[in-house]
C-alpha cells in the first residue's frame, strides 16, 4: 500500500514538473480570485443576477470562438514561450482591473461605465484563456514521461482545485477587510510569480513540424475527437453537466440575499465545490480507479445533479455548504476520469488541438453555464433556476445511460 502511494506521487520528484505545477497553482489562484472579486463587485453595483451571467458570456464568447484556432497555434508553437506571452497579457488585464479600482479614476466614472469596462477586460481574459488553458494541459506530456502521465493528470488537477479553493477564500477575505485595489494587487503578484516560474522551464519542442493549412489542421483535431468515442462521450457528458449544473454562478445572490452570510461566508461557499474536489483528488491519487470507470462517471454526474438541487432549495448555510462540498467530490471523479482519457488517448502531435476541443466542451461551458444560470434566474427566479439546472443534469445522465452504452462500459 505504501509503495503504491509513493508511486502515485513519484511525478513530483521531477524538478521541472514541480516548477510547472507551482506556476499553474499561482496562475489559477489569480484566475479564481478575479472570478470571485468581479462577481461580487458586479452584483454589488447592479443587484441583478443577469449581470453576473453577462460576466460568463463575456469570457465564453472569445474562449469558445478562438478555441479551435488556438489548438492549431499551440501545436505549432513552443508551449513554454506561448504560456509566457499569455501570462504577460493577463498581467495587462489585471492592470486594467486595478485602474478600475483606483479611487480618483472610479470617481470620475459612472457605475455603468465600471460595469461595462469590466466586461471588456473579462472579454480579453477570455481571449487569453483560449490559448493558455489548452497549452497548460498540452505541455504536461512534454514534461513527464508517458508512464507517469496518468499520475501527473491527477496531481495537476489536485493542484488546480487547491488553488481554486485558496483563490476563492482569499478573495472573500480580502473583499471583506480591504479594498478592491488591494484585491487586484494581490492577483497581480500571483500572476508575476507564475510568469517567473514558467520562465524557469526549458524551451519545448514543436510537435508539428510539417506545414499544414490552418483549417485542415483544425479539422484533423475535430475528426480525432469525434472518431474516438470514449473521448467524445466523456466530454459531451461533462459539457451538459457543467452547462446545466452551473449553480456556482448564483452564489453571490445566495450569499447576499438568501443566506445573508457576507463576503467571507461567500468566499468559503464559493470554495466549497473545490474543497470537495480536492478531497476526492487526494483519495484518487492514493487509490486510483482500477475498473468500471464508465459506470462510476455516470453515477458521479447523477449525484452531482442531486446535490445542485439540494443547494438550490436550501435556506441554511451549513446545508448549502455541504451540498456544494458533495457536488465537488462527485465532480472531482468526473474530472479525473475525463482528464485521464483525454491525455492517454491523444497522440503527442495533436495535444494542442484536442486540448482546445476539450476546452470548448468543458472550460467554455463553465462561462456559458454562468450565462444560462443568469438568464434562467431572470426568467424563473434564482431558486427555481438552480433546481431546474440540477434536474436537467440528471436528465442528461439518464439519456446518456441509454444512448451511449459504450461510455457506460468504458474502462482504461
Tab-separated table of C-alpha atoms in Angstrom:
chain	number	residue	atom	x	y	z
A	1	UNK	CA	0.000	0.000	0.000
A	2	UNK	CA	2.805	2.422	0.917
A	3	UNK	CA	4.634	1.689	-2.337
A	4	UNK	CA	1.529	2.437	-4.349
A	5	UNK	CA	1.112	5.806	-2.618
A	6	UNK	CA	4.733	6.684	-3.279
A	7	UNK	CA	4.347	5.698	-6.935
A	8	UNK	CA	1.257	7.904	-7.275
A	9	UNK	CA	3.242	10.961	-6.107
A	10	UNK	CA	6.507	9.967	-7.789
A	11	UNK	CA	5.888	12.529	-10.547
A	12	UNK	CA	6.648	15.303	-8.034
A	13	UNK	CA	10.283	14.185	-7.999
A	14	UNK	CA	10.719	15.716	-11.468
A	15	UNK	CA	12.110	19.269	-10.815
A	16	UNK	CA	10.644	20.820	-13.967
A	17	UNK	CA	7.217	19.376	-13.199
A	18	UNK	CA	7.390	20.859	-9.690
A	19	UNK	CA	8.139	24.299	-11.164
A	20	UNK	CA	5.315	23.903	-13.659
A	21	UNK	CA	2.753	22.776	-11.099
A	22	UNK	CA	3.704	25.662	-8.798
A	23	UNK	CA	3.380	28.157	-11.660
A	24	UNK	CA	-0.022	26.750	-12.553
A	25	UNK	CA	-1.021	26.931	-8.888
A	26	UNK	CA	-0.373	30.688	-8.693
A	27	UNK	CA	-1.898	31.288	-12.132
A	28	UNK	CA	-5.118	29.514	-11.140
A	29	UNK	CA	-5.147	31.390	-7.823
A	30	UNK	CA	-5.122	34.619	-9.823
A	31	UNK	CA	-7.892	33.417	-12.147
A	32	UNK	CA	-10.169	32.316	-9.312
A	33	UNK	CA	-9.634	35.485	-7.331
A	34	UNK	CA	-10.629	37.568	-10.347
A	35	UNK	CA	-13.781	35.469	-10.838
A	36	UNK	CA	-14.812	35.882	-7.197
A	37	UNK	CA	-13.969	39.574	-6.901
A	38	UNK	CA	-15.569	40.576	-10.194
A	39	UNK	CA	-18.732	38.553	-9.484
A	40	UNK	CA	-19.173	40.180	-6.076
A	41	UNK	CA	-18.417	43.667	-7.355
A	42	UNK	CA	-20.744	43.498	-10.347
A	43	UNK	CA	-23.627	42.225	-8.217
A	44	UNK	CA	-22.847	44.947	-5.654
A	45	UNK	CA	-23.160	47.538	-8.424
A	46	UNK	CA	-26.220	46.130	-10.215
A	47	UNK	CA	-28.116	43.841	-7.786
A	48	UNK	CA	-29.078	41.948	-10.937
A	49	UNK	CA	-28.291	38.210	-11.361
A	50	UNK	CA	-28.317	38.641	-15.135
A	51	UNK	CA	-25.286	40.949	-14.786
A	52	UNK	CA	-23.383	38.007	-13.282
A	53	UNK	CA	-24.435	35.916	-16.268
A	54	UNK	CA	-23.038	38.524	-18.647
A	55	UNK	CA	-19.624	38.138	-16.970
A	56	UNK	CA	-19.666	34.491	-18.006
A	57	UNK	CA	-20.834	35.333	-21.528
A	58	UNK	CA	-18.082	37.937	-21.889
A	59	UNK	CA	-15.438	35.293	-21.222
A	60	UNK	CA	-17.215	32.464	-23.045
A	61	UNK	CA	-17.502	34.133	-26.452
A	62	UNK	CA	-13.769	34.594	-27.162
A	63	UNK	CA	-12.711	31.409	-25.342
A	64	UNK	CA	-15.144	29.330	-27.413
A	65	UNK	CA	-14.764	31.208	-30.692
A	66	UNK	CA	-10.956	31.035	-30.727
A	67	UNK	CA	-10.538	27.570	-29.219
A	68	UNK	CA	-10.025	25.581	-32.434
A	69	UNK	CA	-7.640	28.131	-33.934
A	70	UNK	CA	-5.780	28.241	-30.609
A	71	UNK	CA	-5.262	24.474	-30.751
A	72	UNK	CA	-3.650	24.801	-34.172
A	73	UNK	CA	-1.358	27.570	-32.890
A	74	UNK	CA	-0.419	25.582	-29.750
A	75	UNK	CA	0.635	22.500	-31.730
A	76	UNK	CA	2.838	24.660	-33.985
A	77	UNK	CA	4.391	26.653	-31.102
A	78	UNK	CA	6.861	26.275	-28.278
A	79	UNK	CA	4.309	25.890	-25.468
A	80	UNK	CA	6.601	27.485	-22.882
A	81	UNK	CA	7.006	30.643	-24.983
A	82	UNK	CA	3.261	30.756	-25.632
A	83	UNK	CA	2.491	30.499	-21.908
A	84	UNK	CA	4.948	33.286	-21.117
A	85	UNK	CA	3.203	35.575	-23.624
A	86	UNK	CA	-0.318	34.769	-22.425
A	87	UNK	CA	0.648	35.286	-18.772
A	88	UNK	CA	2.160	38.670	-19.653
A	89	UNK	CA	-1.056	39.681	-21.428
A	90	UNK	CA	-3.065	38.521	-18.415
A	91	UNK	CA	-0.999	40.891	-16.276
A	92	UNK	CA	-2.134	43.726	-18.547
A	93	UNK	CA	-5.767	42.753	-17.917
A	94	UNK	CA	-5.143	42.766	-14.170
A	95	UNK	CA	-3.637	46.239	-14.570
A	96	UNK	CA	-6.916	47.303	-16.196
A	97	UNK	CA	-8.918	45.957	-13.250
A	98	UNK	CA	-6.527	47.790	-10.923
A	99	UNK	CA	-7.225	51.021	-12.770
A	100	UNK	CA	-10.977	50.461	-12.334
A	101	UNK	CA	-10.348	50.124	-8.587
A	102	UNK	CA	-8.331	53.335	-8.216
A	103	UNK	CA	-10.468	55.770	-6.240
A	104	UNK	CA	-9.965	59.043	-8.194
A	105	UNK	CA	-10.378	57.255	-11.544
A	106	UNK	CA	-13.537	55.399	-10.449
A	107	UNK	CA	-14.976	58.628	-9.021
A	108	UNK	CA	-14.787	60.167	-12.484
A	109	UNK	CA	-16.844	57.318	-13.975
A	110	UNK	CA	-20.461	56.366	-13.591
A	111	UNK	CA	-21.153	52.914	-12.165
A	112	UNK	CA	-22.406	51.574	-15.505
A	113	UNK	CA	-19.050	52.500	-17.079
A	114	UNK	CA	-17.222	50.495	-14.406
A	115	UNK	CA	-19.571	47.602	-15.169
A	116	UNK	CA	-19.098	47.639	-18.957
A	117	UNK	CA	-15.345	48.289	-18.837
A	118	UNK	CA	-15.081	45.264	-16.524
A	119	UNK	CA	-16.949	43.189	-19.117
A	120	UNK	CA	-14.464	44.329	-21.767
A	121	UNK	CA	-11.487	43.288	-19.643
A	122	UNK	CA	-13.082	39.901	-18.909
A	123	UNK	CA	-13.604	39.502	-22.671
A	124	UNK	CA	-9.837	39.973	-23.093
A	125	UNK	CA	-9.129	37.357	-20.415
A	126	UNK	CA	-11.360	35.020	-22.442
A	127	UNK	CA	-9.087	35.533	-25.452
A	128	UNK	CA	-6.072	34.719	-23.283
A	129	UNK	CA	-7.742	31.625	-21.825
A	130	UNK	CA	-8.423	30.262	-25.303
A	131	UNK	CA	-4.654	29.833	-25.712
A	132	UNK	CA	-3.393	29.452	-22.115
A	133	UNK	CA	-5.823	26.793	-20.902
A	134	UNK	CA	-5.129	24.153	-23.597
A	135	UNK	CA	-1.392	24.983	-23.554
A	136	UNK	CA	-1.247	24.284	-19.812
A	137	UNK	CA	-2.816	20.886	-20.442
A	138	UNK	CA	-0.774	20.012	-23.531
A	139	UNK	CA	2.636	20.878	-22.061
A	140	UNK	CA	2.352	18.250	-19.295
A	141	UNK	CA	3.150	15.431	-21.728
A	142	UNK	CA	6.404	17.217	-22.653
A	143	UNK	CA	7.469	17.483	-19.014
A	144	UNK	CA	6.759	13.999	-17.632
A	145	UNK	CA	7.377	10.563	-19.197
A	146	UNK	CA	4.340	8.782	-20.628
A	147	UNK	CA	4.268	6.077	-17.941
A	148	UNK	CA	3.744	8.811	-15.298
A	149	UNK	CA	1.197	10.790	-17.299
A	150	UNK	CA	-1.941	9.467	-15.547
A	151	UNK	CA	-0.500	10.351	-12.123
A	152	UNK	CA	0.569	13.766	-13.447
A	153	UNK	CA	-3.008	14.449	-14.596
A	154	UNK	CA	-4.377	13.634	-11.138
A	155	UNK	CA	-1.746	15.716	-9.309
A	156	UNK	CA	-2.267	18.523	-11.835
A	157	UNK	CA	-5.999	18.533	-11.188
A	158	UNK	CA	-5.495	18.392	-7.415
A	159	UNK	CA	-3.212	21.434	-7.532
A	160	UNK	CA	-5.730	23.231	-9.755
A	161	UNK	CA	-8.553	22.609	-7.300
A	162	UNK	CA	-6.482	23.500	-4.241
A	163	UNK	CA	-5.537	26.779	-5.938
A	164	UNK	CA	-9.229	27.358	-6.705
A	165	UNK	CA	-10.168	26.940	-3.045
A	166	UNK	CA	-7.454	29.318	-1.839
A	167	UNK	CA	-8.282	31.774	-4.614
A	168	UNK	CA	-11.984	31.926	-3.747
A	169	UNK	CA	-11.392	32.009	0.017
A	170	UNK	CA	-8.603	34.600	-0.174
A	171	UNK	CA	-10.737	36.806	-2.406
A	172	UNK	CA	-13.642	36.645	0.050
A	173	UNK	CA	-11.352	37.583	2.943
A	174	UNK	CA	-9.779	40.468	1.033
A	175	UNK	CA	-13.174	41.783	-0.137
A	176	UNK	CA	-14.339	41.847	3.496
A	177	UNK	CA	-11.267	43.515	5.000
A	178	UNK	CA	-9.558	45.516	2.248
A	179	UNK	CA	-10.301	47.469	-0.905
A	180	UNK	CA	-10.715	46.281	-4.481
A	181	UNK	CA	-7.359	47.950	-5.219
A	182	UNK	CA	-5.579	45.650	-2.770
A	183	UNK	CA	-7.539	42.632	-4.033
A	184	UNK	CA	-6.347	43.089	-7.606
A	185	UNK	CA	-2.815	43.965	-6.439
A	186	UNK	CA	-2.576	40.524	-4.838
A	187	UNK	CA	-3.864	38.977	-8.093
A	188	UNK	CA	-1.115	40.805	-9.978
A	189	UNK	CA	1.555	39.469	-7.591
A	190	UNK	CA	0.364	35.896	-8.135
A	191	UNK	CA	0.478	36.333	-11.918
A	192	UNK	CA	4.056	37.683	-11.709
A	193	UNK	CA	5.154	34.665	-9.651
A	194	UNK	CA	3.564	32.341	-12.228
A	195	UNK	CA	5.411	34.098	-15.057
A	196	UNK	CA	8.830	33.710	-13.389
A	197	UNK	CA	8.236	30.023	-12.660
A	198	UNK	CA	7.174	29.382	-16.260
A	199	UNK	CA	10.309	31.201	-17.401
A	200	UNK	CA	12.376	28.612	-15.492
A	201	UNK	CA	11.079	25.800	-17.746
A	202	UNK	CA	13.193	24.698	-20.693
A	203	UNK	CA	12.007	25.530	-24.239
A	204	UNK	CA	9.713	22.837	-25.623
A	205	UNK	CA	9.957	21.020	-28.929
A	206	UNK	CA	7.379	21.950	-31.541
A	207	UNK	CA	5.487	18.704	-32.101
A	208	UNK	CA	4.006	19.528	-35.534
A	209	UNK	CA	6.911	20.103	-37.910
A	210	UNK	CA	5.027	19.776	-41.172
A	211	UNK	CA	3.273	22.719	-42.746
A	212	UNK	CA	-0.491	22.269	-42.655
A	213	UNK	CA	-3.201	24.673	-43.668
A	214	UNK	CA	-4.919	26.100	-40.614
A	215	UNK	CA	-8.377	24.789	-41.455
A	216	UNK	CA	-7.049	21.322	-42.354
A	217	UNK	CA	-5.217	21.198	-39.028
A	218	UNK	CA	-8.355	22.228	-37.138
A	219	UNK	CA	-10.467	19.610	-38.933
A	220	UNK	CA	-7.909	16.936	-38.081
A	221	UNK	CA	-8.292	17.690	-34.367
A	222	UNK	CA	-12.091	17.722	-34.520
A	223	UNK	CA	-12.114	14.472	-36.526
A	224	UNK	CA	-9.948	12.747	-33.923
A	225	UNK	CA	-12.272	13.720	-31.063
A	226	UNK	CA	-15.460	12.696	-32.868
A	227	UNK	CA	-13.978	9.391	-34.028
A	228	UNK	CA	-12.637	8.497	-30.553
A	229	UNK	CA	-15.904	7.551	-28.880
A	230	UNK	CA	-14.516	7.338	-25.351
A	231	UNK	CA	-13.210	10.910	-25.545
A	232	UNK	CA	-16.365	12.252	-27.202
A	233	UNK	CA	-18.726	10.569	-24.739
A	234	UNK	CA	-16.877	11.759	-21.640
A	235	UNK	CA	-16.583	15.328	-22.951
A	236	UNK	CA	-20.241	15.534	-24.014
A	237	UNK	CA	-21.479	14.272	-20.637
A	238	UNK	CA	-19.334	16.761	-18.737
A	239	UNK	CA	-20.354	19.565	-21.102
A	240	UNK	CA	-24.047	19.282	-20.327
A	241	UNK	CA	-23.489	18.610	-16.633
A	242	UNK	CA	-21.427	21.804	-16.296
A	243	UNK	CA	-23.801	23.764	-18.541
A	244	UNK	CA	-26.945	22.953	-16.557
A	245	UNK	CA	-25.332	22.492	-13.158
A	246	UNK	CA	-23.760	25.946	-13.030
A	247	UNK	CA	-25.290	26.824	-9.659
A	248	UNK	CA	-21.975	28.309	-8.515
A	249	UNK	CA	-22.700	31.327	-10.711
A	250	UNK	CA	-25.592	32.269	-8.407
A	251	UNK	CA	-23.566	32.040	-5.190
A	252	UNK	CA	-23.229	35.864	-4.901
A	253	UNK	CA	-27.050	36.084	-4.898
A	254	UNK	CA	-27.402	33.287	-2.325
A	255	UNK	CA	-24.690	34.819	-0.131
A	256	UNK	CA	-26.163	38.339	-0.108
A	257	UNK	CA	-29.914	37.842	-0.383
A	258	UNK	CA	-30.859	34.285	0.669
A	259	UNK	CA	-28.289	33.019	3.190
A	260	UNK	CA	-27.103	36.533	4.200
A	261	UNK	CA	-23.581	35.384	5.103
A	262	UNK	CA	-21.413	38.329	3.987
A	263	UNK	CA	-18.241	38.324	1.866
A	264	UNK	CA	-16.217	35.860	3.992
A	265	UNK	CA	-19.042	33.327	4.010
A	266	UNK	CA	-19.396	33.992	0.283
A	267	UNK	CA	-15.718	33.190	-0.274
A	268	UNK	CA	-15.995	29.867	1.589
A	269	UNK	CA	-19.273	28.939	-0.093
A	270	UNK	CA	-17.629	29.702	-3.427
A	271	UNK	CA	-14.762	27.410	-2.431
A	272	UNK	CA	-16.915	24.521	-1.126
A	273	UNK	CA	-17.161	22.817	-4.511
A	274	UNK	CA	-13.391	22.916	-4.950
A	275	UNK	CA	-12.755	21.713	-1.381
A	276	UNK	CA	-14.848	18.632	-2.124
A	277	UNK	CA	-12.977	18.081	-5.361
A	278	UNK	CA	-9.619	18.332	-3.574
A	279	UNK	CA	-10.655	15.679	-1.047
A	280	UNK	CA	-11.637	13.360	-3.895
A	281	UNK	CA	-8.446	14.134	-5.831
A	282	UNK	CA	-6.301	13.168	-2.853
A	283	UNK	CA	-8.252	9.936	-2.419
A	284	UNK	CA	-7.981	9.097	-6.121
A	285	UNK	CA	-4.265	9.895	-6.159
A	286	UNK	CA	-3.660	7.378	-3.394
A	287	UNK	CA	-6.284	4.875	-4.516
A	288	UNK	CA	-6.781	5.232	-8.311
A	289	UNK	CA	-9.849	3.823	-10.040
A	290	UNK	CA	-8.857	0.420	-11.415
A	291	UNK	CA	-12.002	-0.593	-13.339
A	292	UNK	CA	-15.617	0.290	-14.271
A	293	UNK	CA	-14.679	3.957	-14.758
A	294	UNK	CA	-17.603	4.499	-17.164
A	295	UNK	CA	-20.221	3.385	-14.630
A	296	UNK	CA	-18.579	5.435	-11.894
A	297	UNK	CA	-18.536	8.523	-14.141
A	298	UNK	CA	-22.278	8.309	-14.804
A	299	UNK	CA	-23.148	7.703	-11.147
A	300	UNK	CA	-20.967	10.658	-10.130
A	301	UNK	CA	-22.625	13.097	-12.524
A	302	UNK	CA	-26.082	11.861	-11.435
A	303	UNK	CA	-25.170	12.535	-7.803
A	304	UNK	CA	-23.796	15.943	-8.806
A	305	UNK	CA	-27.232	16.876	-10.164
A	306	UNK	CA	-28.909	15.819	-6.903
A	307	UNK	CA	-26.500	17.975	-4.900
A	308	UNK	CA	-27.280	21.011	-7.051
A	309	UNK	CA	-30.998	20.535	-6.354
A	310	UNK	CA	-30.340	20.361	-2.591
A	311	UNK	CA	-28.245	23.534	-2.784
A	312	UNK	CA	-30.964	25.332	-4.723
A	313	UNK	CA	-33.640	24.509	-2.137
A	314	UNK	CA	-31.525	25.084	0.980
A	315	UNK	CA	-32.021	28.124	3.204
A	316	UNK	CA	-29.349	27.086	5.746
A	317	UNK	CA	-25.690	27.928	5.243
A	318	UNK	CA	-24.385	24.584	6.572
A	319	UNK	CA	-26.648	22.544	4.288
A	320	UNK	CA	-25.742	24.723	1.301
A	321	UNK	CA	-22.023	24.331	2.064
A	322	UNK	CA	-22.311	20.544	2.444
A	323	UNK	CA	-24.336	20.247	-0.773
A	324	UNK	CA	-21.642	22.077	-2.738
A	325	UNK	CA	-18.926	20.102	-0.932
A	326	UNK	CA	-20.522	16.800	-2.048
A	327	UNK	CA	-21.076	18.196	-5.551
A	328	UNK	CA	-17.364	18.980	-5.715
A	329	UNK	CA	-16.393	15.474	-4.604
A	330	UNK	CA	-18.538	13.929	-7.323
A	331	UNK	CA	-17.312	16.431	-9.901
A	332	UNK	CA	-13.742	15.510	-8.928
A	333	UNK	CA	-14.376	11.938	-10.062
A	334	UNK	CA	-15.650	13.198	-13.397
A	335	UNK	CA	-12.646	15.489	-13.866
A	336	UNK	CA	-10.119	12.719	-13.207
A	337	UNK	CA	-11.819	10.169	-15.472
A	338	UNK	CA	-12.248	12.645	-18.320
A	339	UNK	CA	-8.767	14.129	-17.997
A	340	UNK	CA	-7.099	10.728	-17.945
A	341	UNK	CA	-8.991	9.583	-21.044
A	342	UNK	CA	-8.012	12.714	-22.983
A	343	UNK	CA	-4.319	12.516	-22.037
A	344	UNK	CA	-3.913	8.762	-22.562
A	345	UNK	CA	-5.802	8.590	-25.862
A	346	UNK	CA	-4.276	11.662	-27.547
A	347	UNK	CA	-1.140	11.461	-29.768
A	348	UNK	CA	1.647	13.943	-28.914
A	349	UNK	CA	1.333	15.867	-32.184
A	350	UNK	CA	-2.382	16.565	-31.585
A	351	UNK	CA	-2.392	17.506	-27.902
A	352	UNK	CA	-2.905	21.223	-28.518
A	353	UNK	CA	-5.876	20.718	-30.821
A	354	UNK	CA	-7.511	18.034	-28.687
A	355	UNK	CA	-6.962	20.122	-25.534
A	356	UNK	CA	-8.647	23.028	-27.320
A	357	UNK	CA	-11.657	20.904	-28.239
A	358	UNK	CA	-11.696	19.776	-24.606
A	359	UNK	CA	-11.594	23.455	-23.630
A	360	UNK	CA	-14.590	24.167	-25.870
A	361	UNK	CA	-16.549	21.328	-24.295
A	362	UNK	CA	-15.596	21.903	-20.664
A	363	UNK	CA	-13.902	25.203	-19.825
A	364	UNK	CA	-16.111	27.359	-22.031
A	365	UNK	CA	-19.211	25.560	-20.771
A	366	UNK	CA	-18.469	26.989	-17.302
A	367	UNK	CA	-18.897	30.513	-18.640
A	368	UNK	CA	-21.860	29.560	-20.850
A	369	UNK	CA	-23.382	27.805	-17.840
A	370	UNK	CA	-22.903	31.007	-15.847
A	371	UNK	CA	-24.779	32.935	-18.541
A	372	UNK	CA	-27.503	30.264	-18.695
A	373	UNK	CA	-27.908	30.483	-14.916
A	374	UNK	CA	-28.194	34.271	-15.096
A	375	UNK	CA	-30.834	34.142	-17.838
A	376	UNK	CA	-32.870	31.415	-16.096
A	377	UNK	CA	-32.632	33.289	-12.788
A	378	UNK	CA	-34.045	36.339	-14.547
A	379	UNK	CA	-36.884	34.323	-16.112
A	380	UNK	CA	-37.757	31.853	-13.324
A	381	UNK	CA	-36.207	33.328	-10.196
A	382	UNK	CA	-32.929	32.322	-8.572
A	383	UNK	CA	-34.054	29.224	-6.647
A	384	UNK	CA	-36.162	27.667	-9.459
A	385	UNK	CA	-33.329	28.257	-11.954
A	386	UNK	CA	-30.814	26.336	-9.802
A	387	UNK	CA	-33.260	23.468	-9.205
A	388	UNK	CA	-34.022	23.368	-12.943
A	389	UNK	CA	-30.294	23.069	-13.683
A	390	UNK	CA	-29.919	20.118	-11.305
A	391	UNK	CA	-32.931	18.352	-12.833
A	392	UNK	CA	-31.562	18.856	-16.356
A	393	UNK	CA	-28.194	17.393	-15.283
A	394	UNK	CA	-29.957	14.242	-14.051
A	395	UNK	CA	-31.941	14.041	-17.306
A	396	UNK	CA	-28.690	14.235	-19.318
A	397	UNK	CA	-27.209	11.340	-17.313
A	398	UNK	CA	-30.310	9.171	-17.780
A	399	UNK	CA	-30.301	9.896	-21.523
A	400	UNK	CA	-26.568	9.116	-21.775
A	401	UNK	CA	-27.058	5.826	-19.891
A	402	UNK	CA	-29.382	4.519	-22.590
A	403	UNK	CA	-27.966	6.290	-25.650
A	404	UNK	CA	-24.239	5.714	-25.039
A	405	UNK	CA	-23.703	2.153	-23.748
A	406	UNK	CA	-20.044	2.254	-24.836
A	407	UNK	CA	-19.366	5.072	-22.358
A	408	UNK	CA	-21.189	3.161	-19.630
A	409	UNK	CA	-18.953	0.127	-20.155
A	410	UNK	CA	-15.736	2.105	-20.664
A	411	UNK	CA	-12.579	1.168	-18.783
A	412	UNK	CA	-8.947	2.316	-19.104
